[in-house]
Amino acid sequence: MKFLSVKSVIIRNSVRNIIMESKFIINGEKPLSGSIKVKGAKNAALKVFPLALMTDEPIEVVNVPDIEDCHRAQEMLAALGHSVKKLGIDKMQIQRQNRTCLNLSAELVNKFRASIMFVGPLLATCGEVYFPHPGGCVIGAGTRPIDMFLDGFDKMGAKLEVLENKYRLTAKKLKGANIFFPKITVTGTESLMTTACLAQGETILENCAMEPEISALAGLLNRMGAKIEGAGTPTIKIAGVKKLNGGEYQIIPDRIETGTFAILAAASNSGAIVIEDCEPKHLGSLWALFDKIGVNYELDKSSVKILPTDKILATDVTTHEYPGFATDLQSPFTVLMTQAEGVSLIHETIYDRRLLFADLLTQMGANIIMADPHRVVVNGPAKLYGRKLISPDLRAGMALVIAALIAKGKTEIGNIYQIERGYEKLAERLKNIGADIEKI
Ligand code: EPU
């Protein structure tokens, strides 16, 4: 059993500085084959940890990915007076001890956007919370906005003050409200759905995101005593309850990791790769694209096999909210299109800066024309060559890893802290399928 103490937080921070200096060295064009296991979903795990603020009882979480963003969330819980015990390789127990503060640490909040999930639970249980603007990947215009969260808390009766470098929200008692999201927001839906569980009366959320992580979160909240209906559809109804109990939660497999490995296998096109411990049904839009471009694949209940194919065809793709094609798979798919025959148009609709990484692929030899920040035209196939690169963010960094694995020669990727925010023991797992990758 392992406790996360303040001392371990300090050690982790200094370890993190070293990690930020780490690099991947990849020698490309090695044939890849074998099997690779998918870990628990980052974007599901990050939404579950803050629920520990809403109950006196322990919460046990299984299939927790050992990634940097989850470490930051655990440090946040420790800083807010919770014990975080490791019960096994990927199992954790979290329990409230003493609520020590209502301030979300700027250092931690700056590191991951999902830190905003801690705001609602603190507001609902303590009536007050201070927090800076959340960080995370720099993929949206300026700092990624939180207006829909703040509007939602306002409708639930909270008062907002903007202080120097931080927000303060106060509410004696949150009340149920009718909230229509002007734009579909994943974490916004999760945050207001969670907070509404402890509000007085009924909350109706409309134009909600429908990602599988939202239904999974609602499932856990209902097992803890909440009354949520409609999660996974555009309208969610929440009847507020007085208290929540503890609960146990099995984190769903990471659909973005599954899709990323499938795209890697298709781009490498060198041997059969089986992706295990996944939920193929969460990736319907990717399989539809694979049908169109000629990727050879077989789906099973919890695995996917990608087999070599004669030729991959170019296609246009537009990112969309779930169940459409995920923006988090756009950068790996762009790499795949550099190997496809023909011209493809990649249209990124969710974020303003997520396609800028394509310039790095051009440096590797890809033939890509940027039409505007939301659209690039890829002419394929193109031979890629190893280069010295810096990972701009999590998903673009992973796309560079894929590009390096299929490129001729050696690639050095710096700033891999960004990649390790979301992929556990990546080098080790890729080595097991034949990749020549070292972390130094
Ligand atoms: N937006 C606003 N105002 C808000 C909230 C969002 O304008 O108050 C905008 C965003 O700027 C964006 C759009 O709405 O243009 C959608 O953003 P959303 O809120 O859905 O994104 P998120 O919840 O912050 C989650 C994932 C992202 C993933 C998106 C879209 C987590 C922790 N993050 O972000 O994952 O790209 O949904 O599916 O769940 C990643 O894992 O690499 C990642 C960035």
Short mmCIF file of C-alpha atoms and ligand atoms in Angstrom, two decimals:
data_model
loop_
_atom_site.label_atom_id
_atom_site.label_comp_id
_atom_site.label_asym_id
_atom_site.label_seq_id
_atom_site.Cartn_x
_atom_site.Cartn_y
_atom_site.Cartn_z
CA MET A 1 0.00 0.00 0.00
CA LYS A 2 1.46 3.39 -0.95
CA PHE A 3 0.41 6.85 0.31
CA LEU A 4 0.97 9.99 -1.68
CA SER A 5 2.51 12.40 0.81
CA VAL A 6 3.56 16.03 0.43
CA LYS A 7 7.19 14.75 0.37
CA SER A 8 6.44 12.44 -2.52
CA VAL A 9 4.76 15.36 -4.30
CA ILE A 10 8.01 17.36 -3.98
CA ILE A 11 10.09 14.40 -5.19
CA ARG A 12 7.70 13.90 -8.09
CA ASN A 13 8.02 17.57 -9.04
CA SER A 14 11.80 17.34 -9.25
CA VAL A 15 11.51 14.05 -11.12
CA ARG A 16 9.10 15.83 -13.45
CA ASN A 17 11.71 18.50 -14.26
CA ILE A 18 14.07 15.72 -15.28
CA ILE A 19 11.30 14.05 -17.28
CA MET A 20 10.70 17.33 -19.13
CA GLU A 21 14.29 17.04 -20.41
CA SER A 22 13.71 13.47 -21.64
CA LYS A 23 13.69 12.52 -25.31
CA PHE A 24 12.70 9.65 -27.53
CA ILE A 25 15.31 8.41 -29.98
CA ILE A 26 13.63 6.43 -32.73
CA ASN A 27 15.21 4.53 -35.61
CA GLY A 28 12.45 4.13 -38.16
CA GLU A 29 11.33 1.59 -40.75
CA LYS A 30 11.49 -1.41 -38.42
CA PRO A 31 8.75 -3.97 -39.17
CA LEU A 32 6.11 -3.95 -36.43
CA SER A 33 4.01 -6.93 -35.37
CA GLY A 34 2.64 -8.64 -32.27
CA SER A 35 0.19 -7.45 -29.65
CA ILE A 36 -0.16 -4.30 -27.60
CA LYS A 37 -2.50 -3.74 -24.65
CA VAL A 38 -4.60 -0.61 -24.20
CA LYS A 39 -4.60 1.13 -20.80
CA GLY A 40 -7.46 2.84 -18.95
CA ALA A 41 -8.79 6.02 -20.54
CA LYS A 42 -7.00 9.19 -19.43
CA ASN A 43 -10.07 11.32 -20.08
CA ALA A 44 -12.24 9.00 -17.98
CA ALA A 45 -9.78 8.67 -15.07
CA LEU A 46 -9.28 12.41 -14.75
CA LYS A 47 -13.01 12.99 -14.21
CA VAL A 48 -13.34 10.33 -11.53
CA PHE A 49 -10.68 11.49 -9.04
CA PRO A 50 -12.53 14.74 -8.12
CA LEU A 51 -15.62 12.73 -7.07
CA ALA A 52 -13.68 11.85 -3.90
CA LEU A 53 -14.32 15.46 -2.80
CA MET A 54 -18.07 14.75 -2.77
CA THR A 55 -18.23 11.82 -0.36
CA ASP A 56 -16.93 10.84 3.10
CA GLU A 57 -16.56 7.24 1.94
CA PRO A 58 -13.66 5.81 -0.05
CA ILE A 59 -13.66 5.58 -3.82
CA GLU A 60 -11.76 2.72 -5.40
CA VAL A 61 -10.61 3.07 -8.98
CA VAL A 62 -9.31 0.16 -11.06
CA ASN A 63 -7.38 0.26 -14.38
CA VAL A 64 -5.84 3.66 -13.57
CA PRO A 65 -3.29 4.58 -16.25
CA ASP A 66 0.17 5.41 -14.88
CA ILE A 67 0.51 8.70 -16.74
CA GLU A 68 1.59 12.23 -15.86
CA ASP A 69 -1.91 13.80 -15.96
CA CYS A 70 -3.20 11.21 -13.48
CA HIS A 71 -0.20 11.89 -11.21
CA ARG A 72 -1.12 15.58 -11.23
CA ALA A 73 -4.77 14.78 -10.34
CA GLN A 74 -3.59 12.58 -7.46
CA GLU A 75 -1.29 15.37 -6.24
CA MET A 76 -4.26 17.74 -6.35
CA LEU A 77 -6.28 15.37 -4.13
CA ALA A 78 -3.37 15.08 -1.68
CA ALA A 79 -3.06 18.88 -1.57
CA LEU A 80 -6.81 19.10 -0.79
CA GLY A 81 -6.47 16.76 2.21
CA HIS A 82 -7.19 13.33 0.74
CA SER A 83 -5.31 10.10 1.08
CA VAL A 84 -4.43 8.43 -2.21
CA LYS A 85 -3.42 4.81 -1.65
CA LYS A 86 -2.11 2.47 -4.29
CA LEU A 87 -3.80 -0.90 -3.71
CA GLY A 88 -2.19 -2.75 -6.63
CA ILE A 89 -0.52 -2.13 -9.98
CA ASP A 90 -3.40 -0.10 -11.37
CA LYS A 91 -5.80 0.16 -8.41
CA MET A 92 -6.19 3.18 -6.14
CA GLN A 93 -8.26 4.10 -3.14
CA ILE A 94 -9.02 7.72 -2.41
CA GLN A 95 -10.56 8.98 0.79
CA ARG A 96 -11.21 12.35 2.29
CA GLN A 97 -9.20 12.99 5.51
CA ASN A 98 -9.38 16.71 6.30
CA ARG A 99 -10.39 19.37 3.86
CA THR A 100 -7.29 21.54 4.19
CA CYS A 101 -7.93 24.25 1.66
CA LEU A 102 -10.29 25.63 -0.97
CA ASN A 103 -7.53 26.86 -3.23
CA LEU A 104 -6.63 24.84 -6.31
CA SER A 105 -2.85 25.04 -6.65
CA ALA A 106 -1.81 27.17 -9.64
CA GLU A 107 1.19 24.93 -10.27
CA LEU A 108 -1.04 21.87 -10.70
CA VAL A 109 -3.96 23.61 -12.43
CA ASN A 110 -1.54 24.94 -15.06
CA LYS A 111 -0.49 21.41 -15.94
CA PHE A 112 -3.83 19.86 -16.96
CA ARG A 113 -7.15 21.23 -18.18
CA ALA A 114 -9.21 18.55 -16.42
CA SER A 115 -8.21 20.24 -13.13
CA ILE A 116 -11.40 22.27 -13.67
CA MET A 117 -13.32 19.11 -12.65
CA PHE A 118 -12.27 19.84 -9.03
CA VAL A 119 -14.09 23.21 -9.02
CA GLY A 120 -17.74 22.04 -8.94
CA PRO A 121 -17.27 19.39 -6.21
CA LEU A 122 -15.48 21.92 -3.93
CA LEU A 123 -18.16 24.54 -4.59
CA ALA A 124 -20.98 22.05 -3.93
CA THR A 125 -19.49 20.73 -0.66
CA CYS A 126 -17.74 23.83 0.80
CA GLY A 127 -19.68 26.72 -0.74
CA GLU A 128 -16.46 28.37 -1.95
CA VAL A 129 -13.50 27.70 -4.25
CA TYR A 130 -10.52 29.65 -5.61
CA PHE A 131 -8.84 28.55 -8.84
CA PRO A 132 -6.67 29.95 -11.63
CA HIS A 133 -7.45 29.51 -15.32
CA PRO A 134 -6.73 25.87 -16.22
CA GLY A 135 -3.82 24.81 -18.45
CA GLY A 136 -3.39 21.73 -20.64
CA CYS A 137 -2.38 21.35 -24.29
CA VAL A 138 -2.05 24.65 -26.18
CA ILE A 139 -4.39 23.66 -29.00
CA GLY A 140 -7.13 26.30 -28.81
CA ALA A 141 -7.04 30.04 -29.39
CA GLY A 142 -5.23 31.79 -26.51
CA THR A 143 -6.00 29.99 -23.27
CA ARG A 144 -8.77 27.44 -23.75
CA PRO A 145 -11.99 29.17 -22.56
CA ILE A 146 -14.09 28.12 -19.55
CA ASP A 147 -17.06 30.43 -20.17
CA MET A 148 -19.59 27.57 -20.37
CA PHE A 149 -18.50 26.23 -16.98
CA LEU A 150 -18.78 29.68 -15.39
CA ASP A 151 -22.19 30.32 -17.02
CA GLY A 152 -23.41 26.96 -15.72
CA PHE A 153 -22.25 27.64 -12.15
CA ASP A 154 -23.89 31.08 -12.39
CA LYS A 155 -27.22 29.50 -13.44
CA MET A 156 -26.91 27.16 -10.46
CA GLY A 157 -26.75 30.20 -8.16
CA ALA A 158 -22.99 30.68 -7.67
CA LYS A 159 -21.43 34.15 -7.48
CA LEU A 160 -18.26 34.70 -9.52
CA GLU A 161 -15.50 37.15 -8.67
CA VAL A 162 -12.47 37.58 -10.89
CA LEU A 163 -9.52 38.30 -8.59
CA GLU A 164 -5.91 38.89 -9.57
CA ASN A 165 -4.80 35.69 -11.39
CA LYS A 166 -7.70 33.62 -10.08
CA TYR A 167 -11.45 33.11 -9.92
CA ARG A 168 -13.53 32.86 -6.74
CA LEU A 169 -16.88 31.11 -6.80
CA THR A 170 -19.22 31.14 -3.82
CA ALA A 171 -22.67 29.63 -3.24
CA LYS A 172 -24.45 28.92 0.05
CA LYS A 173 -26.46 26.22 -1.69
CA LEU A 174 -26.38 25.34 -5.37
CA LYS A 175 -29.77 24.96 -7.01
CA GLY A 176 -30.91 22.96 -10.01
CA ALA A 177 -31.09 24.86 -13.31
CA ASN A 178 -31.90 24.52 -17.01
CA ILE A 179 -28.64 24.87 -18.92
CA PHE A 180 -28.22 24.79 -22.69
CA PHE A 181 -24.63 24.47 -23.90
CA PRO A 182 -24.17 26.88 -26.85
CA LYS A 183 -21.31 24.62 -28.04
CA ILE A 184 -20.81 20.94 -27.28
CA THR A 185 -18.29 20.59 -24.47
CA VAL A 186 -17.05 17.30 -23.02
CA THR A 187 -15.60 18.44 -19.71
CA GLY A 188 -18.29 21.14 -19.41
CA THR A 189 -20.97 18.44 -19.61
CA GLU A 190 -19.11 16.28 -17.09
CA SER A 191 -18.45 19.13 -14.69
CA LEU A 192 -22.01 20.47 -14.54
CA MET A 193 -23.52 16.95 -14.48
CA THR A 194 -21.30 16.07 -11.50
CA THR A 195 -21.90 19.33 -9.64
CA ALA A 196 -25.68 19.14 -10.17
CA CYS A 197 -25.78 15.86 -8.23
CA LEU A 198 -25.43 17.82 -4.97
CA ALA A 199 -27.59 20.82 -6.00
CA GLN A 200 -31.09 21.36 -4.67
CA GLY A 201 -33.75 20.26 -7.19
CA GLU A 202 -33.59 19.20 -10.82
CA THR A 203 -30.99 20.22 -13.42
CA ILE A 204 -31.56 19.73 -17.13
CA LEU A 205 -28.51 19.94 -19.38
CA GLU A 206 -29.13 20.28 -23.13
CA ASN A 207 -26.86 19.96 -26.19
CA CYS A 208 -24.57 17.75 -24.09
CA ALA A 209 -21.49 15.90 -25.32
CA MET A 210 -22.11 12.16 -25.74
CA GLU A 211 -18.63 10.63 -25.29
CA PRO A 212 -18.48 7.14 -23.70
CA GLU A 213 -16.50 8.66 -20.79
CA ILE A 214 -19.61 10.71 -19.87
CA SER A 215 -21.89 7.65 -19.63
CA ALA A 216 -19.18 5.86 -17.61
CA LEU A 217 -18.93 8.80 -15.19
CA ALA A 218 -22.73 8.95 -14.80
CA GLY A 219 -22.77 5.20 -14.14
CA LEU A 220 -20.35 5.61 -11.23
CA LEU A 221 -22.21 8.65 -9.85
CA ASN A 222 -25.51 6.70 -9.93
CA ARG A 223 -23.86 3.82 -8.08
CA MET A 224 -22.75 6.42 -5.48
CA GLY A 225 -26.41 7.42 -5.01
CA ALA A 226 -26.87 10.14 -7.65
CA LYS A 227 -29.95 10.33 -9.87
CA ILE A 228 -28.80 10.95 -13.44
CA GLU A 229 -30.77 10.05 -16.56
CA GLY A 230 -29.82 10.44 -20.20
CA ALA A 231 -25.99 10.49 -20.02
CA GLY A 232 -24.70 9.58 -23.50
CA THR A 233 -27.58 11.50 -25.15
CA PRO A 234 -27.90 15.26 -25.82
CA THR A 235 -30.20 15.81 -22.80
CA ILE A 236 -29.18 14.86 -19.27
CA LYS A 237 -31.50 15.19 -16.27
CA ILE A 238 -30.08 15.21 -12.77
CA ALA A 239 -32.21 15.14 -9.61
CA GLY A 240 -30.10 16.57 -6.79
CA VAL A 241 -29.46 14.37 -3.73
CA LYS A 242 -28.28 15.32 -0.21
CA LYS A 243 -25.22 13.08 -0.11
CA LEU A 244 -23.18 10.65 -2.15
CA ASN A 245 -21.69 7.36 -0.99
CA GLY A 246 -18.37 5.81 -1.99
CA GLY A 247 -18.05 3.49 -4.94
CA GLU A 248 -15.84 1.32 -7.09
CA TYR A 249 -15.06 2.15 -10.68
CA GLN A 250 -13.40 0.27 -13.50
CA ILE A 251 -11.95 2.80 -15.92
CA ILE A 252 -13.01 2.09 -19.50
CA PRO A 253 -10.29 1.35 -22.07
CA ASP A 254 -8.77 4.39 -23.75
CA ARG A 255 -10.45 4.72 -27.14
CA ILE A 256 -7.94 7.33 -28.30
CA GLU A 257 -5.03 5.03 -27.46
CA THR A 258 -6.83 2.19 -29.30
CA GLY A 259 -7.37 4.34 -32.38
CA THR A 260 -3.81 5.68 -32.25
CA PHE A 261 -2.29 2.18 -32.17
CA ALA A 262 -4.62 1.09 -35.00
CA ILE A 263 -3.48 4.06 -37.09
CA LEU A 264 0.17 3.30 -36.25
CA ALA A 265 -0.33 -0.31 -37.40
CA ALA A 266 -1.95 0.86 -40.66
CA ALA A 267 0.79 3.45 -41.30
CA SER A 268 3.57 0.94 -40.62
CA ASN A 269 1.78 -1.63 -42.82
CA SER A 270 4.50 -4.18 -42.07
CA GLY A 271 2.93 -6.99 -40.02
CA ALA A 272 -0.19 -8.05 -38.11
CA ILE A 273 -0.77 -6.05 -34.91
CA VAL A 274 -3.40 -7.03 -32.36
CA ILE A 275 -4.64 -4.27 -30.07
CA GLU A 276 -5.94 -5.90 -26.91
CA ASP A 277 -8.09 -4.89 -23.91
CA CYS A 278 -10.00 -2.27 -25.86
CA GLU A 279 -13.64 -1.38 -26.72
CA PRO A 280 -13.77 -1.35 -30.55
CA LYS A 281 -17.41 -0.23 -30.43
CA HIS A 282 -16.28 3.22 -29.24
CA LEU A 283 -14.48 3.83 -32.55
CA GLY A 284 -17.15 3.37 -35.22
CA SER A 285 -16.07 6.48 -37.12
CA LEU A 286 -12.47 5.24 -37.44
CA TRP A 287 -13.51 1.80 -38.73
CA ALA A 288 -15.76 3.50 -41.31
CA LEU A 289 -12.74 5.49 -42.53
CA PHE A 290 -10.58 2.35 -42.57
CA ASP A 291 -13.21 0.70 -44.83
CA LYS A 292 -12.96 3.66 -47.18
CA ILE A 293 -9.16 3.78 -47.41
CA GLY A 294 -8.55 0.05 -47.62
CA VAL A 295 -7.04 -0.78 -44.23
CA ASN A 296 -7.37 -4.48 -43.49
CA TYR A 297 -8.77 -5.01 -39.99
CA GLU A 298 -10.74 -7.50 -37.91
CA LEU A 299 -12.81 -6.46 -34.90
CA ASP A 300 -13.51 -8.65 -31.91
CA LYS A 301 -15.38 -7.78 -28.71
CA SER A 302 -12.31 -6.44 -26.90
CA SER A 303 -9.56 -6.50 -29.53
CA VAL A 304 -8.74 -5.28 -33.02
CA LYS A 305 -6.34 -6.87 -35.47
CA ILE A 306 -4.76 -4.69 -38.17
CA LEU A 307 -3.26 -6.61 -41.08
CA PRO A 308 -0.99 -5.40 -43.89
CA THR A 309 -2.69 -4.20 -47.04
CA ASP A 310 -1.59 -3.57 -50.68
CA LYS A 311 -2.41 0.09 -50.80
CA ILE A 312 -3.92 2.80 -48.60
CA LEU A 313 -6.09 5.38 -50.34
CA ALA A 314 -6.35 9.06 -49.48
CA THR A 315 -9.60 10.39 -48.01
CA ASP A 316 -11.00 13.62 -46.62
CA VAL A 317 -11.71 13.70 -42.91
CA THR A 318 -13.49 16.19 -40.68
CA THR A 319 -13.22 16.06 -36.90
CA HIS A 320 -16.52 16.01 -35.05
CA GLU A 321 -17.91 15.52 -31.55
CA TYR A 322 -18.60 11.88 -30.58
CA PRO A 323 -19.67 9.67 -32.27
CA GLY A 324 -17.96 11.53 -35.13
CA PHE A 325 -14.25 11.35 -35.88
CA ALA A 326 -12.35 12.40 -32.71
CA THR A 327 -10.13 15.49 -32.84
CA ASP A 328 -7.68 13.54 -30.63
CA LEU A 329 -7.11 11.13 -33.56
CA GLN A 330 -6.67 13.86 -36.17
CA SER A 331 -2.88 14.19 -35.85
CA PRO A 332 -2.11 10.42 -36.11
CA PHE A 333 -4.56 10.19 -39.04
CA THR A 334 -2.76 13.07 -40.79
CA VAL A 335 0.45 11.01 -40.55
CA LEU A 336 -1.38 8.02 -42.06
CA MET A 337 -2.55 10.18 -44.96
CA THR A 338 1.08 11.06 -45.79
CA GLN A 339 1.41 7.35 -46.72
CA ALA A 340 -1.87 7.13 -48.68
CA GLU A 341 -2.21 7.34 -52.47
CA GLY A 342 -3.84 10.58 -53.55
CA VAL A 343 -4.88 13.88 -52.05
CA SER A 344 -6.63 14.17 -48.70
CA LEU A 345 -8.13 17.14 -46.95
CA ILE A 346 -7.91 17.15 -43.15
CA HIS A 347 -10.43 19.51 -41.56
CA GLU A 348 -9.99 20.21 -37.84
CA THR A 349 -13.21 21.75 -36.53
CA ILE A 350 -12.79 21.62 -32.75
CA TYR A 351 -9.48 23.41 -32.06
CA ASP A 352 -7.72 26.35 -33.75
CA ARG A 353 -4.13 25.20 -33.27
CA ARG A 354 -4.25 21.46 -33.55
CA LEU A 355 -3.19 21.28 -37.19
CA LEU A 356 -0.14 23.51 -36.85
CA PHE A 357 1.98 20.43 -36.05
CA ALA A 358 1.61 19.43 -39.74
CA ASP A 359 4.52 21.76 -40.44
CA LEU A 360 6.76 19.31 -38.52
CA LEU A 361 5.63 16.50 -40.85
CA THR A 362 6.60 18.72 -43.79
CA GLN A 363 10.06 19.02 -42.23
CA MET A 364 10.19 15.21 -42.29
CA GLY A 365 9.42 15.13 -46.02
CA ALA A 366 5.61 15.09 -46.13
CA ASN A 367 3.92 17.04 -48.91
CA ILE A 368 1.39 19.11 -46.96
CA ILE A 369 -0.15 22.46 -47.86
CA MET A 370 -1.77 24.46 -45.11
CA ALA A 371 -4.96 26.01 -46.48
CA ASP A 372 -5.77 27.78 -43.21
CA PRO A 373 -5.36 26.91 -39.50
CA HIS A 374 -8.29 24.50 -39.73
CA ARG A 375 -7.48 22.70 -43.01
CA VAL A 376 -4.48 21.01 -44.59
CA VAL A 377 -4.14 19.23 -47.91
CA VAL A 378 -1.92 16.13 -47.82
CA ASN A 379 -0.43 14.74 -51.06
CA GLY A 380 0.63 11.15 -50.67
CA PRO A 381 2.44 8.92 -50.53
CA ALA A 382 5.61 10.67 -49.39
CA LYS A 383 8.80 9.25 -47.96
CA LEU A 384 9.45 10.56 -44.45
CA TYR A 385 12.95 11.13 -43.04
CA GLY A 386 14.16 11.25 -39.43
CA ARG A 387 14.66 14.71 -37.91
CA LYS A 388 15.25 16.45 -34.57
CA LEU A 389 11.82 17.56 -33.34
CA ILE A 390 10.09 18.93 -30.25
CA SER A 391 6.67 17.59 -29.25
CA PRO A 392 4.23 20.53 -29.33
CA ASP A 393 1.46 18.76 -27.37
CA LEU A 394 0.20 15.33 -26.35
CA ARG A 395 -1.56 14.08 -29.51
CA ALA A 396 0.73 15.88 -31.99
CA GLY A 397 3.68 14.42 -30.06
CA MET A 398 2.25 10.92 -30.46
CA ALA A 399 1.73 11.61 -34.16
CA LEU A 400 5.43 12.50 -34.42
CA VAL A 401 6.28 9.16 -32.78
CA ILE A 402 4.24 7.39 -35.48
CA ALA A 403 5.92 9.45 -38.21
CA ALA A 404 9.34 8.63 -36.75
CA LEU A 405 8.55 4.90 -36.63
CA ILE A 406 7.81 4.84 -40.36
CA ALA A 407 10.51 7.35 -41.39
CA LYS A 408 13.91 6.51 -42.80
CA GLY A 409 16.72 7.12 -40.31
CA LYS A 410 16.88 8.52 -36.81
CA THR A 411 14.41 10.93 -35.19
CA GLU A 412 14.91 12.66 -31.88
CA ILE A 413 11.73 13.93 -30.17
CA GLY A 414 12.12 16.32 -27.25
CA ASN A 415 9.59 17.53 -24.64
CA ILE A 416 8.20 14.02 -24.23
CA TYR A 417 6.64 15.01 -20.89
CA GLN A 418 3.78 16.15 -23.15
CA ILE A 419 3.47 12.66 -24.66
CA GLU A 420 3.79 10.89 -21.31
CA ARG A 421 0.88 12.97 -20.00
CA GLY A 422 -1.33 10.52 -21.88
CA TYR A 423 0.50 7.30 -22.83
CA GLU A 424 1.82 4.93 -20.17
CA LYS A 425 5.26 3.33 -20.71
CA LEU A 426 5.04 4.10 -24.40
CA ALA A 427 8.61 3.20 -25.40
CA GLU A 428 8.40 -0.13 -23.56
CA ARG A 429 5.10 -1.08 -25.20
CA LEU A 430 6.23 -0.06 -28.69
CA LYS A 431 9.48 -2.00 -28.29
CA ASN A 432 7.40 -5.11 -27.62
CA ILE A 433 5.95 -4.87 -31.13
CA GLY A 434 9.37 -4.38 -32.73
CA ALA A 435 9.95 -0.62 -32.60
CA ASP A 436 13.48 0.71 -32.16
CA ILE A 437 12.72 3.43 -29.61
CA GLU A 438 14.71 4.54 -26.57
CA LYS A 439 13.84 7.06 -23.91
CA ILE A 440 16.89 8.97 -22.79
N1 EPU B 1 -15.03 25.57 -25.27
C1 EPU B 1 -15.45 26.86 -25.09
N2 EPU B 1 -15.85 27.23 -23.83
C2 EPU B 1 -15.84 26.38 -22.77
C3 EPU B 1 -15.42 25.05 -22.98
C4 EPU B 1 -15.01 24.67 -24.25
O1 EPU B 1 -15.47 27.65 -26.01
O2 EPU B 1 -16.23 26.80 -21.67
C5 EPU B 1 -14.62 25.15 -26.62
C6 EPU B 1 -13.19 24.63 -26.70
O3 EPU B 1 -12.26 25.68 -26.79
C7 EPU B 1 -13.23 23.76 -27.92
C8 EPU B 1 -14.65 23.16 -27.87
O4 EPU B 1 -15.40 24.02 -27.01
O5 EPU B 1 -13.08 24.51 -29.07
C9 EPU B 1 -14.75 21.75 -27.35
O6 EPU B 1 -14.01 21.66 -26.15
P1 EPU B 1 -14.40 20.64 -25.01
O7 EPU B 1 -14.84 21.42 -23.83
O8 EPU B 1 -15.30 19.58 -25.53
O9 EPU B 1 -12.98 20.03 -24.71
P2 EPU B 1 -12.46 19.57 -23.31
O10 EPU B 1 -13.55 18.99 -22.52
O11 EPU B 1 -11.63 20.65 -22.72
C10 EPU B 1 -11.94 17.08 -23.88
C11 EPU B 1 -10.70 16.25 -23.85
C12 EPU B 1 -9.82 16.64 -25.02
C13 EPU B 1 -10.59 16.45 -26.32
C14 EPU B 1 -11.88 17.26 -26.27
C15 EPU B 1 -12.77 17.07 -27.48
C16 EPU B 1 -10.40 15.88 -21.50
C17 EPU B 1 -9.58 16.11 -20.30
N3 EPU B 1 -9.99 16.48 -22.60
O12 EPU B 1 -11.48 18.41 -23.76
O13 EPU B 1 -8.72 15.77 -24.99
O14 EPU B 1 -9.80 16.87 -27.38
O15 EPU B 1 -12.63 16.89 -25.11
O16 EPU B 1 -13.08 15.75 -27.62
O17 EPU B 1 -11.39 15.16 -21.47
C18 EPU B 1 -6.50 15.12 -25.21
O18 EPU B 1 -6.79 14.10 -24.57
O19 EPU B 1 -5.42 15.27 -25.84
C19 EPU B 1 -7.46 16.21 -25.27
C20 EPU B 1 -7.14 17.45 -25.62
#
